[in-house]
């Protein structure tokens, strides 16, 4: 199975279709639900729902996922039965296999109901019609190249030792940012303030991400320095980073990092450890990309 443990949960939906061809001579029997083995509308709904819910039992590498809703729609058209199965879940991976399995099991069940009436009946078409959800739905194209600054806050760390800073740089580059500056500075509140002001007021970058100095140690002053220079706090970003981390380690609640805006620059504090930074990056992107349009006054339009 593919490891989806680091993926954030999001609303996922999928719609799959199955078509069964039949001889038109039995159309009236099908519509009236008078098949000797039962009503195809009811059996399709029950079996399609069961198939969607049992997907991980039938398909070896599918994850067992919480399914929030299954809708099965059956229509009779000239020469064929159309079955549509829509599945919804809020989880880490898509539900296309659940929709496809539901449609398949529903089609097989209808086939079983109708085969005494028509030996020529066939299942001709099973395919995915729609798939929505996941981080792909939230990726946005920016009108121009975005600029970023990465600041590692540590009294002793050197650039060749700074794995956390490198993780952030790689993530920013992957998401389309130019790295305007990368620095390592000591845990000094005045120096931190100065660098944050320089990045936002002079360099005017779109985002500054700091790593380090967010804990409860005597030298951890990054949040204090950041709060002093922020014009607007964006607490939802910080809450999301901590919540994402807390579901993976009980230590996330000890991070005191803050996030906010100065001028047109978003500033985000991340912890210093590589694991915490990796988790924070997963929680931050791609959702955070929408904020740059908001800061620029472009509203919610993609």
mmCIF file of C-alpha atoms in Angstrom, residues 35-267:
data_model
loop_
_atom_site.group_PDB
_atom_site.id
_atom_site.type_symbol
_atom_site.label_atom_id
_atom_site.label_comp_id
_atom_site.label_asym_id
_atom_site.label_seq_id
_atom_site.Cartn_x
_atom_site.Cartn_y
_atom_site.Cartn_z
ATOM 1 C CA UNK A 35 -38.190 -9.542 -12.811
ATOM 2 C CA UNK A 36 -38.569 -13.018 -11.266
ATOM 3 C CA UNK A 37 -35.548 -12.370 -9.028
ATOM 4 C CA UNK A 38 -36.567 -8.917 -7.819
ATOM 5 C CA UNK A 39 -36.510 -5.179 -8.433
ATOM 6 C CA UNK A 40 -33.303 -3.977 -10.126
ATOM 7 C CA UNK A 41 -33.594 -0.482 -8.647
ATOM 8 C CA UNK A 42 -33.515 -1.731 -5.074
ATOM 9 C CA UNK A 43 -30.843 -4.359 -5.615
ATOM 10 C CA UNK A 44 -28.597 -1.838 -7.395
ATOM 11 C CA UNK A 45 -28.840 0.637 -4.509
ATOM 12 C CA UNK A 46 -28.156 -1.960 -1.842
ATOM 13 C CA UNK A 47 -25.366 -3.783 -3.701
ATOM 14 C CA UNK A 48 -23.753 -0.562 -4.970
ATOM 15 C CA UNK A 49 -23.594 0.805 -1.422
ATOM 16 C CA UNK A 50 -22.217 -2.478 -0.106
ATOM 17 C CA UNK A 51 -19.633 -2.652 -2.878
ATOM 18 C CA UNK A 52 -18.361 0.852 -2.127
ATOM 19 C CA UNK A 53 -18.098 0.109 1.590
ATOM 20 C CA UNK A 54 -16.317 -3.233 1.024
ATOM 21 C CA UNK A 55 -13.773 -1.977 -1.517
ATOM 22 C CA UNK A 56 -10.738 -2.473 0.717
ATOM 23 C CA UNK A 57 -11.838 -6.085 1.332
ATOM 24 C CA UNK A 58 -11.983 -6.763 -2.401
ATOM 25 C CA UNK A 59 -9.093 -4.699 -3.817
ATOM 26 C CA UNK A 60 -5.854 -5.659 -2.018
ATOM 27 C CA UNK A 61 -4.008 -2.344 -2.047
ATOM 28 C CA UNK A 62 -6.955 -0.037 -1.336
ATOM 29 C CA UNK A 63 -6.987 1.684 2.035
ATOM 30 C CA UNK A 64 -9.939 1.070 4.359
ATOM 31 C CA UNK A 65 -11.392 4.556 4.484
ATOM 32 C CA UNK A 66 -14.305 6.206 6.300
ATOM 33 C CA UNK A 67 -17.107 6.690 3.782
ATOM 34 C CA UNK A 68 -19.457 9.561 4.552
ATOM 35 C CA UNK A 69 -21.997 9.010 1.801
ATOM 36 C CA UNK A 70 -22.890 6.688 -1.085
ATOM 37 C CA UNK A 71 -25.531 7.572 -3.644
ATOM 38 C CA UNK A 72 -26.662 5.043 -6.278
ATOM 39 C CA UNK A 73 -28.815 6.211 -9.174
ATOM 40 C CA UNK A 74 -30.361 3.803 -11.706
ATOM 41 C CA UNK A 75 -32.049 4.849 -14.941
ATOM 42 C CA UNK A 76 -33.555 2.786 -17.746
ATOM 43 C CA UNK A 77 -32.829 4.026 -21.246
ATOM 44 C CA UNK A 78 -33.417 2.480 -24.641
ATOM 45 C CA UNK A 79 -31.319 -0.646 -24.767
ATOM 46 C CA UNK A 80 -29.409 -0.244 -21.513
ATOM 47 C CA UNK A 81 -29.445 0.321 -17.769
ATOM 48 C CA UNK A 82 -27.278 3.183 -16.502
ATOM 49 C CA UNK A 83 -25.929 2.938 -12.950
ATOM 50 C CA UNK A 84 -24.209 5.928 -11.349
ATOM 51 C CA UNK A 85 -22.465 5.626 -8.008
ATOM 52 C CA UNK A 86 -21.251 8.722 -6.155
ATOM 53 C CA UNK A 87 -19.054 8.341 -3.080
ATOM 54 C CA UNK A 88 -17.990 11.036 -0.599
ATOM 55 C CA UNK A 89 -15.367 10.914 2.138
ATOM 56 C CA UNK A 90 -13.245 13.293 4.155
ATOM 57 C CA UNK A 91 -9.920 11.511 4.270
ATOM 58 C CA UNK A 92 -6.368 11.375 2.944
ATOM 59 C CA UNK A 93 -6.868 9.536 -0.333
ATOM 60 C CA UNK A 94 -9.377 9.533 -3.173
ATOM 61 C CA UNK A 95 -12.576 7.499 -3.431
ATOM 62 C CA UNK A 96 -12.521 6.648 -7.137
ATOM 63 C CA UNK A 97 -11.952 2.954 -6.405
ATOM 64 C CA UNK A 98 -14.911 2.940 -4.037
ATOM 65 C CA UNK A 99 -17.133 4.493 -6.711
ATOM 66 C CA UNK A 100 -15.887 2.080 -9.375
ATOM 67 C CA UNK A 101 -16.300 -0.948 -7.116
ATOM 68 C CA UNK A 102 -19.772 0.170 -6.124
ATOM 69 C CA UNK A 103 -20.764 0.566 -9.775
ATOM 70 C CA UNK A 104 -19.255 -2.827 -10.637
ATOM 71 C CA UNK A 105 -20.991 -4.713 -7.830
ATOM 72 C CA UNK A 106 -24.273 -2.958 -8.629
ATOM 73 C CA UNK A 107 -23.925 -3.919 -12.309
ATOM 74 C CA UNK A 108 -23.173 -7.547 -11.456
ATOM 75 C CA UNK A 109 -26.162 -7.667 -9.136
ATOM 76 C CA UNK A 110 -28.460 -6.238 -11.821
ATOM 77 C CA UNK A 111 -26.978 -8.724 -14.296
ATOM 78 C CA UNK A 112 -27.875 -11.523 -11.909
ATOM 79 C CA UNK A 113 -31.452 -10.226 -11.650
ATOM 80 C CA UNK A 114 -31.946 -9.896 -15.403
ATOM 81 C CA UNK A 115 -30.117 -12.924 -16.787
ATOM 82 C CA UNK A 116 -33.215 -15.213 -16.586
ATOM 83 C CA UNK A 117 -35.026 -12.743 -18.872
ATOM 84 C CA UNK A 118 -32.299 -12.030 -21.418
ATOM 85 C CA UNK A 119 -29.327 -14.299 -22.109
ATOM 86 C CA UNK A 120 -27.733 -11.605 -24.287
ATOM 87 C CA UNK A 121 -27.450 -9.015 -21.482
ATOM 88 C CA UNK A 122 -23.933 -7.660 -21.054
ATOM 89 C CA UNK A 123 -21.967 -5.233 -18.924
ATOM 90 C CA UNK A 124 -20.423 -2.969 -21.525
ATOM 91 C CA UNK A 125 -19.004 0.077 -19.817
ATOM 92 C CA UNK A 126 -17.584 0.729 -16.363
ATOM 93 C CA UNK A 127 -15.638 3.956 -16.003
ATOM 94 C CA UNK A 128 -14.850 6.866 -13.722
ATOM 95 C CA UNK A 129 -16.763 10.016 -14.671
ATOM 96 C CA UNK A 130 -15.614 12.486 -12.021
ATOM 97 C CA UNK A 131 -13.033 12.750 -9.295
ATOM 98 C CA UNK A 132 -12.605 15.731 -6.993
ATOM 99 C CA UNK A 133 -10.733 16.561 -3.822
ATOM 100 C CA UNK A 134 -7.229 16.358 -2.453
ATOM 101 C CA UNK A 135 -4.458 18.914 -2.625
ATOM 102 C CA UNK A 136 -4.592 19.016 -6.420
ATOM 103 C CA UNK A 137 -7.885 20.892 -6.298
ATOM 104 C CA UNK A 138 -6.298 23.714 -4.298
ATOM 105 C CA UNK A 139 -3.235 24.391 -6.411
ATOM 106 C CA UNK A 140 -3.300 27.887 -7.833
ATOM 107 C CA UNK A 141 -1.389 29.495 -10.659
ATOM 108 C CA UNK A 142 0.124 32.776 -9.625
ATOM 109 C CA UNK A 143 0.212 35.795 -11.908
ATOM 110 C CA UNK A 144 3.899 36.299 -11.224
ATOM 111 C CA UNK A 145 6.824 34.500 -9.644
ATOM 112 C CA UNK A 146 6.667 34.663 -5.859
ATOM 113 C CA UNK A 147 9.666 35.524 -3.678
ATOM 114 C CA UNK A 148 10.619 33.917 -0.370
ATOM 115 C CA UNK A 149 13.117 34.263 2.451
ATOM 116 C CA UNK A 150 14.128 31.386 4.719
ATOM 117 C CA UNK A 151 15.591 32.188 8.124
ATOM 118 C CA UNK A 152 17.022 29.524 10.405
ATOM 119 C CA UNK A 153 17.246 30.725 14.001
ATOM 120 C CA UNK A 154 19.960 28.956 15.935
ATOM 121 C CA UNK A 155 22.929 29.909 18.077
ATOM 122 C CA UNK A 156 25.102 27.060 16.825
ATOM 123 C CA UNK A 157 23.781 25.589 13.565
ATOM 124 C CA UNK A 158 25.809 25.993 10.356
ATOM 125 C CA UNK A 159 24.421 25.906 6.824
ATOM 126 C CA UNK A 160 25.880 22.474 6.117
ATOM 127 C CA UNK A 161 24.018 21.186 9.200
ATOM 128 C CA UNK A 162 20.759 22.966 8.525
ATOM 129 C CA UNK A 163 18.479 20.186 7.268
ATOM 130 C CA UNK A 164 15.344 22.069 8.350
ATOM 131 C CA UNK A 165 16.244 25.128 6.302
ATOM 132 C CA UNK A 166 16.965 22.950 3.270
ATOM 133 C CA UNK A 167 13.592 21.225 3.603
ATOM 134 C CA UNK A 168 11.841 24.596 3.569
ATOM 135 C CA UNK A 169 13.860 25.821 0.582
ATOM 136 C CA UNK A 170 13.042 22.654 -1.370
ATOM 137 C CA UNK A 171 9.344 22.970 -0.546
ATOM 138 C CA UNK A 172 9.224 26.626 -1.554
ATOM 139 C CA UNK A 173 11.076 25.956 -4.797
ATOM 140 C CA UNK A 174 8.738 23.062 -5.589
ATOM 141 C CA UNK A 175 5.788 25.401 -5.096
ATOM 142 C CA UNK A 176 7.132 27.985 -7.512
ATOM 143 C CA UNK A 177 9.006 30.433 -5.263
ATOM 144 C CA UNK A 178 12.314 32.132 -5.932
ATOM 145 C CA UNK A 179 14.531 32.127 -2.845
ATOM 146 C CA UNK A 180 15.531 35.754 -2.366
ATOM 147 C CA UNK A 181 17.605 35.073 0.746
ATOM 148 C CA UNK A 182 18.558 32.288 3.126
ATOM 149 C CA UNK A 183 20.174 33.129 6.456
ATOM 150 C CA UNK A 184 21.103 31.565 9.767
ATOM 151 C CA UNK A 185 20.901 33.997 12.673
ATOM 152 C CA UNK A 186 21.249 33.606 16.452
ATOM 153 C CA UNK A 187 18.409 33.388 18.975
ATOM 154 C CA UNK A 188 18.482 37.119 19.587
ATOM 155 C CA UNK A 189 15.159 38.948 19.640
ATOM 156 C CA UNK A 190 16.524 42.180 18.176
ATOM 157 C CA UNK A 191 18.346 40.419 15.346
ATOM 158 C CA UNK A 192 15.254 38.364 14.518
ATOM 159 C CA UNK A 193 13.110 41.498 14.462
ATOM 160 C CA UNK A 194 15.596 43.273 12.215
ATOM 161 C CA UNK A 195 15.716 40.421 9.686
ATOM 162 C CA UNK A 196 11.935 40.060 9.546
ATOM 163 C CA UNK A 197 11.502 43.801 8.983
ATOM 164 C CA UNK A 198 14.222 43.801 6.312
ATOM 165 C CA UNK A 199 12.609 40.873 4.465
ATOM 166 C CA UNK A 200 9.140 42.406 4.453
ATOM 167 C CA UNK A 201 9.872 46.149 4.185
ATOM 168 C CA UNK A 202 13.032 46.209 2.073
ATOM 169 C CA UNK A 203 13.069 42.953 0.104
ATOM 170 C CA UNK A 204 9.247 42.945 -0.022
ATOM 171 C CA UNK A 205 9.098 39.188 -0.472
ATOM 172 C CA UNK A 206 5.811 37.315 -0.456
ATOM 173 C CA UNK A 207 6.678 34.932 2.367
ATOM 174 C CA UNK A 208 9.229 34.562 5.141
ATOM 175 C CA UNK A 209 9.475 31.176 6.830
ATOM 176 C CA UNK A 210 11.528 30.876 9.992
ATOM 177 C CA UNK A 211 12.633 27.619 11.564
ATOM 178 C CA UNK A 212 13.749 27.346 15.170
ATOM 179 C CA UNK A 213 13.248 29.188 18.422
ATOM 180 C CA UNK A 214 9.553 28.357 18.855
ATOM 181 C CA UNK A 215 9.840 26.174 21.952
ATOM 182 C CA UNK A 216 9.833 26.998 25.651
ATOM 183 C CA UNK A 217 13.566 27.157 26.252
ATOM 184 C CA UNK A 218 15.220 30.270 27.684
ATOM 185 C CA UNK A 219 16.628 31.235 24.242
ATOM 186 C CA UNK A 220 13.417 30.553 22.291
ATOM 187 C CA UNK A 221 12.221 34.047 21.368
ATOM 188 C CA UNK A 222 11.151 33.734 17.730
ATOM 189 C CA UNK A 223 7.409 34.117 18.493
ATOM 190 C CA UNK A 224 8.013 37.199 20.628
ATOM 191 C CA UNK A 225 10.132 38.841 17.916
ATOM 192 C CA UNK A 226 7.568 37.973 15.246
ATOM 193 C CA UNK A 227 4.597 39.298 17.224
ATOM 194 C CA UNK A 228 6.346 42.640 17.702
ATOM 195 C CA UNK A 229 6.561 43.337 13.983
ATOM 196 C CA UNK A 230 3.314 41.775 12.697
ATOM 197 C CA UNK A 231 0.454 43.983 11.535
ATOM 198 C CA UNK A 232 -2.110 41.174 11.275
ATOM 199 C CA UNK A 233 -1.934 37.773 12.931
ATOM 200 C CA UNK A 234 -3.198 34.813 10.893
ATOM 201 C CA UNK A 235 -3.850 32.366 13.702
ATOM 202 C CA UNK A 236 -5.568 29.821 11.442
ATOM 203 C CA UNK A 237 -2.241 28.944 9.791
ATOM 204 C CA UNK A 238 -0.571 28.288 13.126
ATOM 205 C CA UNK A 239 -3.550 26.320 14.425
ATOM 206 C CA UNK A 240 -3.459 24.134 11.331
ATOM 207 C CA UNK A 241 0.286 23.456 11.648
ATOM 208 C CA UNK A 242 -0.049 22.491 15.308
ATOM 209 C CA UNK A 243 -3.168 20.400 14.762
ATOM 210 C CA UNK A 244 -1.526 18.518 11.896
ATOM 211 C CA UNK A 245 1.566 17.877 13.993
ATOM 212 C CA UNK A 246 -0.353 16.946 17.133
ATOM 213 C CA UNK A 247 -2.083 14.074 15.343
ATOM 214 C CA UNK A 248 1.378 12.648 14.626
ATOM 215 C CA UNK A 249 3.315 13.532 17.786
ATOM 216 C CA UNK A 250 2.208 14.645 21.260
ATOM 217 C CA UNK A 251 4.997 17.232 21.282
ATOM 218 C CA UNK A 252 3.474 19.559 18.697
ATOM 219 C CA UNK A 253 1.465 21.379 21.363
ATOM 220 C CA UNK A 254 4.728 22.701 22.826
ATOM 221 C CA UNK A 255 5.485 24.823 19.765
ATOM 222 C CA UNK A 256 4.670 28.514 20.265
ATOM 223 C CA UNK A 257 5.125 29.620 16.662
ATOM 224 C CA UNK A 258 2.937 32.376 15.218
ATOM 225 C CA UNK A 259 1.956 33.459 11.703
ATOM 226 C CA UNK A 260 0.886 36.790 10.320
ATOM 227 C CA UNK A 261 1.271 39.581 7.810
ATOM 228 C CA UNK A 262 3.490 42.628 7.664
ATOM 229 C CA UNK A 263 2.886 44.829 4.653
ATOM 230 C CA UNK A 264 2.416 42.370 1.797
ATOM 231 C CA UNK A 265 4.555 39.682 3.371
ATOM 232 C CA UNK A 266 3.331 36.527 5.100
ATOM 233 C CA UNK A 267 5.566 35.409 7.991
#
